[in-house]
PDB file of C-alpha atoms in Angstrom:
ATOM      1  CA  MET H   1       4.543 -10.614   3.321  1.00  0.00           C
ATOM      2  CA  ARG H   2       4.729  -8.704   0.363  1.00  0.00           C
ATOM      3  CA  VAL H   3       5.250  -4.881  -0.984  1.00  0.00           C
ATOM      4  CA  LYS H   4       1.910  -3.658  -1.660  1.00  0.00           C
ATOM      5  CA  VAL H   5       2.020  -0.041  -0.911  1.00  0.00           C
ATOM      6  CA  ILE H   6       4.712   2.569  -0.755  1.00  0.00           C
ATOM      7  CA  SER H   7       4.108   6.212   0.058  1.00  0.00           C
ATOM      8  CA  ILE H   8       5.206   9.230  -1.276  1.00  0.00           C
ATOM      9  CA  PRO H   9       4.599  12.436   0.907  1.00  0.00           C
ATOM     10  CA  VAL H  10       2.864  15.014  -1.002  1.00  0.00           C
ATOM     11  CA  GLN H  11       1.533  18.550   0.029  1.00  0.00           C
ATOM     12  CA  ASP H  12      -1.338  18.283  -2.334  1.00  0.00           C
ATOM     13  CA  GLN H  13      -3.132  15.448  -3.046  1.00  0.00           C
ATOM     14  CA  GLN H  14      -5.094  17.123  -6.039  1.00  0.00           C
ATOM     15  CA  LYS H  15      -2.127  18.356  -7.202  1.00  0.00           C
ATOM     16  CA  ALA H  16      -0.279  15.416  -6.804  1.00  0.00           C
ATOM     17  CA  LEU H  17      -2.768  12.943  -8.529  1.00  0.00           C
ATOM     18  CA  ASP H  18      -2.800  15.219 -11.311  1.00  0.00           C
ATOM     19  CA  PHE H  19       0.734  15.550 -11.733  1.00  0.00           C
ATOM     20  CA  TYR H  20       1.276  11.566 -11.203  1.00  0.00           C
ATOM     21  CA  THR H  21      -1.085  10.406 -13.593  1.00  0.00           C
ATOM     22  CA  GLY H  22      -1.109  13.491 -16.023  1.00  0.00           C
ATOM     23  CA  LYS H  23       2.526  13.884 -16.581  1.00  0.00           C
ATOM     24  CA  LEU H  24       4.154  10.687 -15.318  1.00  0.00           C
ATOM     25  CA  GLY H  25       1.584   8.329 -16.787  1.00  0.00           C
ATOM     26  CA  PHE H  26       0.528   6.713 -13.580  1.00  0.00           C
ATOM     27  CA  ILE H  27      -3.107   5.313 -13.181  1.00  0.00           C
ATOM     28  CA  LYS H  28      -5.575   6.165 -10.378  1.00  0.00           C
ATOM     29  CA  LYS H  29      -6.201   2.875  -8.360  1.00  0.00           C
ATOM     30  CA  HIS H  30      -7.753   3.842  -5.211  1.00  0.00           C
ATOM     31  CA  ASP H  31      -9.302   7.029  -3.835  1.00  0.00           C
ATOM     32  CA  VAL H  32     -11.051   6.554  -0.508  1.00  0.00           C
ATOM     33  CA  PRO H  33     -12.526   9.408   1.302  1.00  0.00           C
ATOM     34  CA  LEU H  34     -10.848   9.881   4.694  1.00  0.00           C
ATOM     35  CA  SER H  35     -11.463  12.586   7.558  1.00  0.00           C
ATOM     36  CA  GLY H  36     -11.087  16.030   6.212  1.00  0.00           C
ATOM     37  CA  ASN H  37     -10.185  16.801   2.808  1.00  0.00           C
ATOM     38  CA  ASP H  38      -7.669  13.632   3.412  1.00  0.00           C
ATOM     39  CA  ARG H  39      -8.174  10.754   0.905  1.00  0.00           C
ATOM     40  CA  TRP H  40      -6.544   7.237   0.632  1.00  0.00           C
ATOM     41  CA  LEU H  41      -5.137   7.776  -2.948  1.00  0.00           C
ATOM     42  CA  THR H  42      -3.290   5.631  -4.576  1.00  0.00           C
ATOM     43  CA  VAL H  43      -1.591   5.136  -8.160  1.00  0.00           C
ATOM     44  CA  VAL H  44      -0.009   2.158  -9.923  1.00  0.00           C
ATOM     45  CA  ALA H  45       2.221   1.745 -13.070  1.00  0.00           C
ATOM     46  CA  LYS H  46       0.175   1.675 -16.654  1.00  0.00           C
ATOM     47  CA  GLU H  47       2.593  -1.360 -17.159  1.00  0.00           C
ATOM     48  CA  GLU H  48       1.889  -3.226 -13.802  1.00  0.00           C
ATOM     49  CA  PRO H  49      -1.464  -2.503 -12.664  1.00  0.00           C
ATOM     50  CA  ASP H  50      -1.460  -5.060 -10.234  1.00  0.00           C
ATOM     51  CA  GLY H  51       1.968  -4.242  -8.955  1.00  0.00           C
ATOM     52  CA  ALA H  52       2.784  -2.090  -5.914  1.00  0.00           C
ATOM     53  CA  GLU H  53       0.653   0.859  -5.246  1.00  0.00           C
ATOM     54  CA  ILE H  54       2.110   4.792  -4.855  1.00  0.00           C
ATOM     55  CA  LEU H  55       0.158   5.795  -1.690  1.00  0.00           C
ATOM     56  CA  LEU H  56      -0.028   9.736  -2.491  1.00  0.00           C
ATOM     57  CA  GLU H  57       0.221  10.390   1.276  1.00  0.00           C
ATOM     58  CA  PRO H  58      -0.599  14.327   3.026  1.00  0.00           C
ATOM     59  CA  SER H  59       1.699  13.538   6.041  1.00  0.00           C
ATOM     60  CA  PRO H  60       3.667  17.064   5.661  1.00  0.00           C
ATOM     61  CA  ASN H  61       0.655  18.443   6.193  1.00  0.00           C
ATOM     62  CA  HIS H  62      -0.349  17.015   9.494  1.00  0.00           C
ATOM     63  CA  LEU H  63       3.302  16.079  10.999  1.00  0.00           C
ATOM     64  CA  GLU H  64       5.870  18.898  10.960  1.00  0.00           C
ATOM     65  CA  ALA H  65       8.586  16.267  11.784  1.00  0.00           C
ATOM     66  CA  ALA H  66       7.212  14.962   8.255  1.00  0.00           C
ATOM     67  CA  SER H  67       7.260  18.514   6.475  1.00  0.00           C
ATOM     68  CA  THR H  68      10.785  19.121   7.918  1.00  0.00           C
ATOM     69  CA  TYR H  69      12.358  15.968   6.558  1.00  0.00           C
ATOM     70  CA  GLN H  70      10.635  16.450   3.153  1.00  0.00           C
ATOM     71  CA  LYS H  71      12.330  19.884   2.869  1.00  0.00           C
ATOM     72  CA  ALA H  72      15.467  18.817   3.990  1.00  0.00           C
ATOM     73  CA  LEU H  73      15.694  16.437   1.055  1.00  0.00           C
ATOM     74  CA  PHE H  74      14.503  18.523  -1.287  1.00  0.00           C
ATOM     75  CA  ASN H  75      16.587  21.340  -0.681  1.00  0.00           C
ATOM     76  CA  ALA H  76      19.503  18.673  -0.657  1.00  0.00           C
ATOM     77  CA  GLY H  77      18.079  17.891  -4.339  1.00  0.00           C
ATOM     78  CA  ILE H  78      18.144  14.288  -2.728  1.00  0.00           C
ATOM     79  CA  PRO H  79      15.291  12.020  -4.770  1.00  0.00           C
ATOM     80  CA  TYR H  80      12.573  10.737  -2.119  1.00  0.00           C
ATOM     81  CA  THR H  81      11.757   7.531  -4.279  1.00  0.00           C
ATOM     82  CA  GLN H  82      13.270   6.528  -7.761  1.00  0.00           C
ATOM     83  CA  PHE H  83      11.058   4.767 -10.885  1.00  0.00           C
ATOM     84  CA  ASP H  84      12.390   2.354 -13.488  1.00  0.00           C
ATOM     85  CA  VAL H  85      11.925   3.484 -17.018  1.00  0.00           C
ATOM     86  CA  ASP H  86      13.268   2.092 -20.339  1.00  0.00           C
ATOM     87  CA  ASN H  87      14.971   4.997 -21.757  1.00  0.00           C
ATOM     88  CA  VAL H  88      16.036   7.753 -19.382  1.00  0.00           C
ATOM     89  CA  GLU H  89      16.827  10.151 -22.569  1.00  0.00           C
ATOM     90  CA  GLU H  90      12.902   9.653 -24.019  1.00  0.00           C
ATOM     91  CA  GLU H  91      11.414  10.081 -20.689  1.00  0.00           C
ATOM     92  CA  TYR H  92      13.467  13.671 -20.100  1.00  0.00           C
ATOM     93  CA  GLN H  93      12.514  14.924 -23.548  1.00  0.00           C
ATOM     94  CA  ARG H  94       8.671  13.939 -23.007  1.00  0.00           C
ATOM     95  CA  LEU H  95       8.575  15.274 -19.634  1.00  0.00           C
ATOM     96  CA  THR H  96      10.380  18.404 -20.217  1.00  0.00           C
ATOM     97  CA  GLY H  97       7.896  18.773 -23.480  1.00  0.00           C
ATOM     98  CA  LEU H  98       5.150  19.027 -20.946  1.00  0.00           C
ATOM     99  CA  GLY H  99       6.587  21.528 -18.715  1.00  0.00           C
ATOM    100  CA  VAL H 100       8.070  19.260 -16.145  1.00  0.00           C
ATOM    101  CA  ALA H 101      11.393  20.592 -14.368  1.00  0.00           C
ATOM    102  CA  PHE H 102      14.706  18.575 -13.818  1.00  0.00           C
ATOM    103  CA  SER H 103      17.182  19.200 -11.278  1.00  0.00           C
ATOM    104  CA  VAL H 104      19.697  16.567 -12.894  1.00  0.00           C
ATOM    105  CA  LYS H 105      19.621  15.809 -16.559  1.00  0.00           C
ATOM    106  CA  PRO H 106      19.923  12.593 -17.940  1.00  0.00           C
ATOM    107  CA  THR H 107      23.323  11.366 -16.730  1.00  0.00           C
ATOM    108  CA  GLU H 108      25.426   8.322 -17.052  1.00  0.00           C
ATOM    109  CA  MET H 109      26.727   7.260 -13.829  1.00  0.00           C
ATOM    110  CA  GLY H 110      28.291   3.697 -14.129  1.00  0.00           C
ATOM    111  CA  THR H 111      26.085   1.291 -14.979  1.00  0.00           C
ATOM    112  CA  VAL H 112      22.947   3.152 -14.909  1.00  0.00           C
ATOM    113  CA  LYS H 113      21.478   6.290 -16.582  1.00  0.00           C
ATOM    114  CA  ILE H 114      19.442   8.633 -14.010  1.00  0.00           C
ATOM    115  CA  ALA H 115      17.697  11.907 -14.161  1.00  0.00           C
ATOM    116  CA  VAL H 116      16.104  14.039 -11.664  1.00  0.00           C
ATOM    117  CA  LEU H 117      12.516  15.859 -11.330  1.00  0.00           C
ATOM    118  CA  ASP H 118      10.686  17.822  -9.222  1.00  0.00           C
ATOM    119  CA  ASP H 119       7.135  16.247  -8.758  1.00  0.00           C
ATOM    120  CA  THR H 120       5.627  19.671  -7.824  1.00  0.00           C
ATOM    121  CA  CYS H 121       4.700  18.289  -4.693  1.00  0.00           C
ATOM    122  CA  GLY H 122       7.425  18.671  -2.537  1.00  0.00           C
ATOM    123  CA  ASN H 123      10.098  16.002  -3.675  1.00  0.00           C
ATOM    124  CA  HIS H 124      12.197  15.395  -6.211  1.00  0.00           C
ATOM    125  CA  ILE H 125      11.762  11.936  -8.239  1.00  0.00           C
ATOM    126  CA  GLN H 126      14.938  10.104  -9.767  1.00  0.00           C
ATOM    127  CA  LEU H 127      14.384   8.003 -12.914  1.00  0.00           C
ATOM    128  CA  VAL H 128      16.642   5.093 -13.629  1.00  0.00           C
ATOM    129  CA  GLU H 129      17.568   3.127 -16.843  1.00  0.00           C
ATOM    130  CA  MET H 130      19.992   0.662 -16.294  1.00  0.00           C
ATOM    131  CA  LEU H 131      22.470   0.283 -19.100  1.00  0.00           C
TER     132      LEU H 131
ATOM    133  CA  MET Y   1      25.029  22.490  -7.334  1.00  0.00           C
ATOM    134  CA  THR Y   2      22.939  20.445  -4.619  1.00  0.00           C
ATOM    135  CA  PHE Y   3      24.439  18.408  -2.148  1.00  0.00           C
ATOM    136  CA  TYR Y   4      23.120  15.411  -4.208  1.00  0.00           C
ATOM    137  CA  GLN Y   5      24.564  16.486  -7.452  1.00  0.00           C
ATOM    138  CA  GLN Y   6      28.010  16.979  -5.685  1.00  0.00           C
ATOM    139  CA  GLU Y   7      27.390  13.294  -4.636  1.00  0.00           C
ATOM    140  CA  ILE Y   8      26.520  12.058  -8.105  1.00  0.00           C
ATOM    141  CA  ASN Y   9      30.010  13.872  -9.315  1.00  0.00           C
ATOM    142  CA  ARG Y  10      32.086  12.217  -6.322  1.00  0.00           C
ATOM    143  CA  ILE Y  11      30.439   8.552  -6.977  1.00  0.00           C
ATOM    144  CA  ARG Y  12      31.443   8.717 -10.164  1.00  0.00           C
ATOM    145  CA  SER Y  13      34.847   9.784  -9.843  1.00  0.00           C
ATOM    146  CA  THR Y  14      35.820   7.263  -7.247  1.00  0.00           C
ATOM    147  CA  VAL Y  15      33.394   4.077  -8.209  1.00  0.00           C
ATOM    148  CA  TYR Y  16      32.886   4.688 -12.111  1.00  0.00           C
ATOM    149  CA  SER Y  17      36.189   5.876 -13.439  1.00  0.00           C
ATOM    150  CA  ASN Y  18      37.153   3.299 -15.360  1.00  0.00           C
ATOM    151  CA  ASP Y  19      35.681   3.427 -18.755  1.00  0.00           C
ATOM    152  CA  ALA Y  20      37.209   0.390 -20.414  1.00  0.00           C
ATOM    153  CA  HIS Y  21      35.653  -1.741 -17.366  1.00  0.00           C
ATOM    154  CA  LEU Y  22      31.997  -0.153 -18.319  1.00  0.00           C
ATOM    155  CA  ILE Y  23      32.092  -0.580 -21.318  1.00  0.00           C
ATOM    156  CA  ALA Y  24      32.957  -4.471 -21.089  1.00  0.00           C
ATOM    157  CA  VAL Y  25      30.211  -4.911 -18.732  1.00  0.00           C
ATOM    158  CA  ILE Y  26      27.355  -2.896 -20.490  1.00  0.00           C
ATOM    159  CA  ARG Y  27      28.285  -4.630 -23.810  1.00  0.00           C
ATOM    160  CA  THR Y  28      27.958  -7.923 -22.274  1.00  0.00           C
ATOM    161  CA  ARG Y  29      24.642  -7.339 -20.437  1.00  0.00           C
ATOM    162  CA  ARG Y  30      23.014  -5.842 -23.312  1.00  0.00           C
ATOM    163  CA  PHE Y  31      24.623  -8.868 -25.369  1.00  0.00           C
ATOM    164  CA  ILE Y  32      22.193 -11.253 -22.946  1.00  0.00           C
ATOM    165  CA  ASN Y  33      19.312  -9.162 -23.164  1.00  0.00           C
ATOM    166  CA  ASP Y  34      19.753  -9.435 -26.858  1.00  0.00           C
ATOM    167  CA  ASN Y  35      20.281 -13.200 -27.083  1.00  0.00           C
ATOM    168  CA  PHE Y  36      19.259 -14.537 -23.529  1.00  0.00           C
ATOM    169  CA  GLU Y  37      16.710 -17.021 -25.338  1.00  0.00           C
ATOM    170  CA  LYS Y  38      20.008 -18.779 -26.809  1.00  0.00           C
ATOM    171  CA  GLU Y  39      22.264 -21.160 -25.491  1.00  0.00           C
ATOM    172  CA  LEU Y  40      25.179 -18.918 -24.149  1.00  0.00           C
ATOM    173  CA  ASN Y  41      28.619 -19.567 -22.394  1.00  0.00           C
ATOM    174  CA  LEU Y  42      31.088 -17.498 -20.787  1.00  0.00           C
ATOM    175  CA  GLU Y  43      33.385 -17.573 -23.761  1.00  0.00           C
ATOM    176  CA  GLN Y  44      30.369 -15.931 -25.895  1.00  0.00           C
ATOM    177  CA  LEU Y  45      29.869 -13.474 -23.238  1.00  0.00           C
ATOM    178  CA  ALA Y  46      33.481 -12.516 -22.986  1.00  0.00           C
ATOM    179  CA  GLN Y  47      34.131 -11.718 -26.892  1.00  0.00           C
ATOM    180  CA  ALA Y  48      30.922  -9.513 -26.519  1.00  0.00           C
ATOM    181  CA  GLY Y  49      32.421  -7.744 -23.650  1.00  0.00           C
ATOM    182  CA  LEU Y  50      35.936  -7.748 -25.759  1.00  0.00           C
ATOM    183  CA  THR Y  51      37.837  -8.922 -22.620  1.00  0.00           C
ATOM    184  CA  SER Y  52      38.821 -12.306 -21.000  1.00  0.00           C
ATOM    185  CA  LYS Y  53      36.237 -14.729 -19.294  1.00  0.00           C
ATOM    186  CA  PHE Y  54      37.655 -14.651 -15.783  1.00  0.00           C
ATOM    187  CA  HIS Y  55      37.967 -10.767 -15.950  1.00  0.00           C
ATOM    188  CA  LEU Y  56      34.582 -10.541 -17.197  1.00  0.00           C
ATOM    189  CA  LEU Y  57      33.101 -12.736 -14.235  1.00  0.00           C
ATOM    190  CA  ARG Y  58      34.834 -10.278 -11.934  1.00  0.00           C
ATOM    191  CA  LEU Y  59      34.030  -7.156 -13.378  1.00  0.00           C
ATOM    192  CA  PHE Y  60      30.125  -8.234 -14.235  1.00  0.00           C
ATOM    193  CA  LYS Y  61      29.959  -8.891 -10.411  1.00  0.00           C
ATOM    194  CA  LYS Y  62      31.437  -5.620  -9.209  1.00  0.00           C
ATOM    195  CA  TYR Y  63      29.433  -3.853 -11.233  1.00  0.00           C
ATOM    196  CA  TYR Y  64      26.221  -5.634 -11.341  1.00  0.00           C
ATOM    197  CA  GLY Y  65      26.415  -7.451  -7.949  1.00  0.00           C
ATOM    198  CA  GLN Y  66      25.690 -10.803  -9.630  1.00  0.00           C
ATOM    199  CA  THR Y  67      27.353 -13.082 -12.414  1.00  0.00           C
ATOM    200  CA  PRO Y  68      26.248 -13.162 -15.891  1.00  0.00           C
ATOM    201  CA  LYS Y  69      24.932 -16.811 -15.387  1.00  0.00           C
ATOM    202  CA  GLN Y  70      22.819 -15.163 -12.548  1.00  0.00           C
ATOM    203  CA  TYR Y  71      21.776 -12.188 -14.596  1.00  0.00           C
ATOM    204  CA  LEU Y  72      21.055 -14.554 -17.609  1.00  0.00           C
ATOM    205  CA  THR Y  73      18.685 -16.463 -15.387  1.00  0.00           C
ATOM    206  CA  HIS Y  74      16.962 -13.493 -13.762  1.00  0.00           C
ATOM    207  CA  LYS Y  75      16.452 -12.021 -17.525  1.00  0.00           C
ATOM    208  CA  ARG Y  76      14.959 -15.516 -18.501  1.00  0.00           C
ATOM    209  CA  ILE Y  77      12.645 -15.568 -15.264  1.00  0.00           C
ATOM    210  CA  VAL Y  78      11.291 -12.063 -16.041  1.00  0.00           C
ATOM    211  CA  GLN Y  79      10.834 -13.126 -19.716  1.00  0.00           C
ATOM    212  CA  SER Y  80       8.878 -16.023 -18.433  1.00  0.00           C
ATOM    213  CA  ILE Y  81       6.459 -14.305 -16.495  1.00  0.00           C
ATOM    214  CA  ALA Y  82       5.588 -12.209 -19.363  1.00  0.00           C
ATOM    215  CA  CYS Y  83       5.105 -15.981 -21.496  1.00  0.00           C
ATOM    216  CA  LEU Y  84       3.071 -16.823 -18.654  1.00  0.00           C
ATOM    217  CA  LYS Y  85       0.907 -14.108 -18.000  1.00  0.00           C
ATOM    218  CA  GLY Y  86       0.159 -13.993 -22.078  1.00  0.00           C
ATOM    219  CA  GLY Y  87      -1.253 -17.321 -21.917  1.00  0.00           C
ATOM    220  CA  MET Y  88       1.691 -19.742 -22.943  1.00  0.00           C
ATOM    221  CA  THR Y  89       1.984 -23.316 -21.791  1.00  0.00           C
ATOM    222  CA  VAL Y  90       4.628 -23.846 -19.303  1.00  0.00           C
ATOM    223  CA  THR Y  91       6.755 -26.212 -21.534  1.00  0.00           C
ATOM    224  CA  ASP Y  92       6.869 -23.867 -24.506  1.00  0.00           C
ATOM    225  CA  THR Y  93       7.438 -20.972 -21.930  1.00  0.00           C
ATOM    226  CA  CYS Y  94      10.628 -22.639 -20.843  1.00  0.00           C
ATOM    227  CA  PHE Y  95      12.039 -23.381 -24.118  1.00  0.00           C
ATOM    228  CA  SER Y  96      11.406 -19.761 -25.607  1.00  0.00           C
ATOM    229  CA  VAL Y  97      13.303 -18.349 -22.925  1.00  0.00           C
ATOM    230  CA  GLY Y  98      16.204 -20.541 -23.379  1.00  0.00           C
ATOM    231  CA  PHE Y  99      16.206 -23.251 -20.441  1.00  0.00           C
ATOM    232  CA  GLU Y 100      16.425 -26.476 -21.820  1.00  0.00           C
ATOM    233  CA  CYS Y 101      14.420 -28.722 -19.296  1.00  0.00           C
ATOM    234  CA  PRO Y 102      11.094 -27.892 -17.884  1.00  0.00           C
ATOM    235  CA  SER Y 103      11.809 -29.436 -14.651  1.00  0.00           C
ATOM    236  CA  SER Y 104      14.735 -26.993 -13.910  1.00  0.00           C
ATOM    237  CA  PHE Y 105      12.823 -24.391 -15.166  1.00  0.00           C
ATOM    238  CA  SER Y 106      10.285 -25.026 -12.805  1.00  0.00           C
ATOM    239  CA  THR Y 107      12.559 -25.367  -9.976  1.00  0.00           C
ATOM    240  CA  LEU Y 108      14.567 -22.086 -10.630  1.00  0.00           C
ATOM    241  CA  PHE Y 109      10.954 -20.360 -11.153  1.00  0.00           C
ATOM    242  CA  LYS Y 110       9.937 -21.318  -7.570  1.00  0.00           C
ATOM    243  CA  GLN Y 111      13.070 -20.235  -6.072  1.00  0.00           C
ATOM    244  CA  LYS Y 112      12.569 -16.926  -7.818  1.00  0.00           C
ATOM    245  CA  THR Y 113       8.857 -16.104  -7.364  1.00  0.00           C
ATOM    246  CA  GLY Y 114       7.580 -18.545  -4.974  1.00  0.00           C
ATOM    247  CA  LEU Y 115       5.571 -20.584  -6.508  1.00  0.00           C
ATOM    248  CA  PRO Y 116       5.984 -23.120  -9.676  1.00  0.00           C
ATOM    249  CA  PRO Y 117       4.900 -22.066 -12.971  1.00  0.00           C
ATOM    250  CA  ALA Y 118       1.734 -23.880 -13.239  1.00  0.00           C
ATOM    251  CA  GLU Y 119       0.387 -22.316 -10.033  1.00  0.00           C
ATOM    252  CA  PHE Y 120       1.606 -18.976 -11.000  1.00  0.00           C
ATOM    253  CA  GLN Y 121      -0.003 -18.872 -14.088  1.00  0.00           C
ATOM    254  CA  LYS Y 122      -3.230 -20.226 -12.343  1.00  0.00           C
ATOM    255  CA  LYS Y 123      -3.173 -17.582  -9.575  1.00  0.00           C
ATOM    256  CA  GLN Y 124      -2.512 -14.922 -12.429  1.00  0.00           C
ATOM    257  CA  PHE Y 125      -5.576 -16.146 -14.417  1.00  0.00           C
ATOM    258  CA  SER Y 126      -8.085 -16.121 -11.218  1.00  0.00           C
ATOM    259  CA  GLN Y 127      -6.743 -12.774  -9.943  1.00  0.00           C
ATOM    260  CA  SER Y 128      -7.495 -11.564 -13.746  1.00  0.00           C
ATOM    261  CA  VAL Y 129     -11.301 -13.218 -13.144  1.00  0.00           C
ATOM    262  CA  LEU Y 130     -11.553 -11.659 -10.164  1.00  0.00           C
ATOM    263  CA  THR Y 131     -10.479  -8.364 -10.319  1.00  0.00           C
ATOM    264  CA  PRO Y 132     -13.954  -5.918 -11.013  1.00  0.00           C
ATOM    265  CA  ILE Y 133     -14.217  -4.073 -14.326  1.00  0.00           C
TER     266      ILE Y 133
END
């Protein structure tokens, strides 16, 4: 058993692809047309092209419960998931320079430093640097 | 302030309120990161963290969930994966990341990754050959 794909719910797949590749720096791995405008759309980290894929999943558009859950998390400021970075402060400076909004600025919390950004597709995403 | 921000503040004040402890374990972890390829013992780590050996053991486990020795092994295995992917031989990888014995390196590597180093490297190579351009 292996971890191959994890999903992040997004309200607009094309907008999500633009954000996750253009701003966060992931690269597109798979883009397969499904029914309607839906796609099997995954991205991977540049440093780990054979690592786990992130599925940008349009579930909030098809299931009310998914949409409700996503909105509840977002309104509470809770990150949907988190990504490891080498330096939170540098990523914060780089991403704010690209216009990315942060709900939590770089903050030390014990043995980690964290920051939380808005992915513009309905989610907060946490960046983590182990200190 | 969002619920999550409140939770961050609550956890910081309850779990991470002892700055001296945090400084000790963070200094120790950085020392391991900077010196993992050398022979390290608990006494050296305690000196780096400016604390006593047994206090450091307890603190490191408390804040990182593993002992300094376990973290050192993890760090060496992660580094060895990069070396093997880069084409370094198993024996050279073993010594370059700080292990002293190729057989114990192979055993540990298999425990952590599921494959012995030679098989891991072979699999990496076959995957890169099979991956379409």
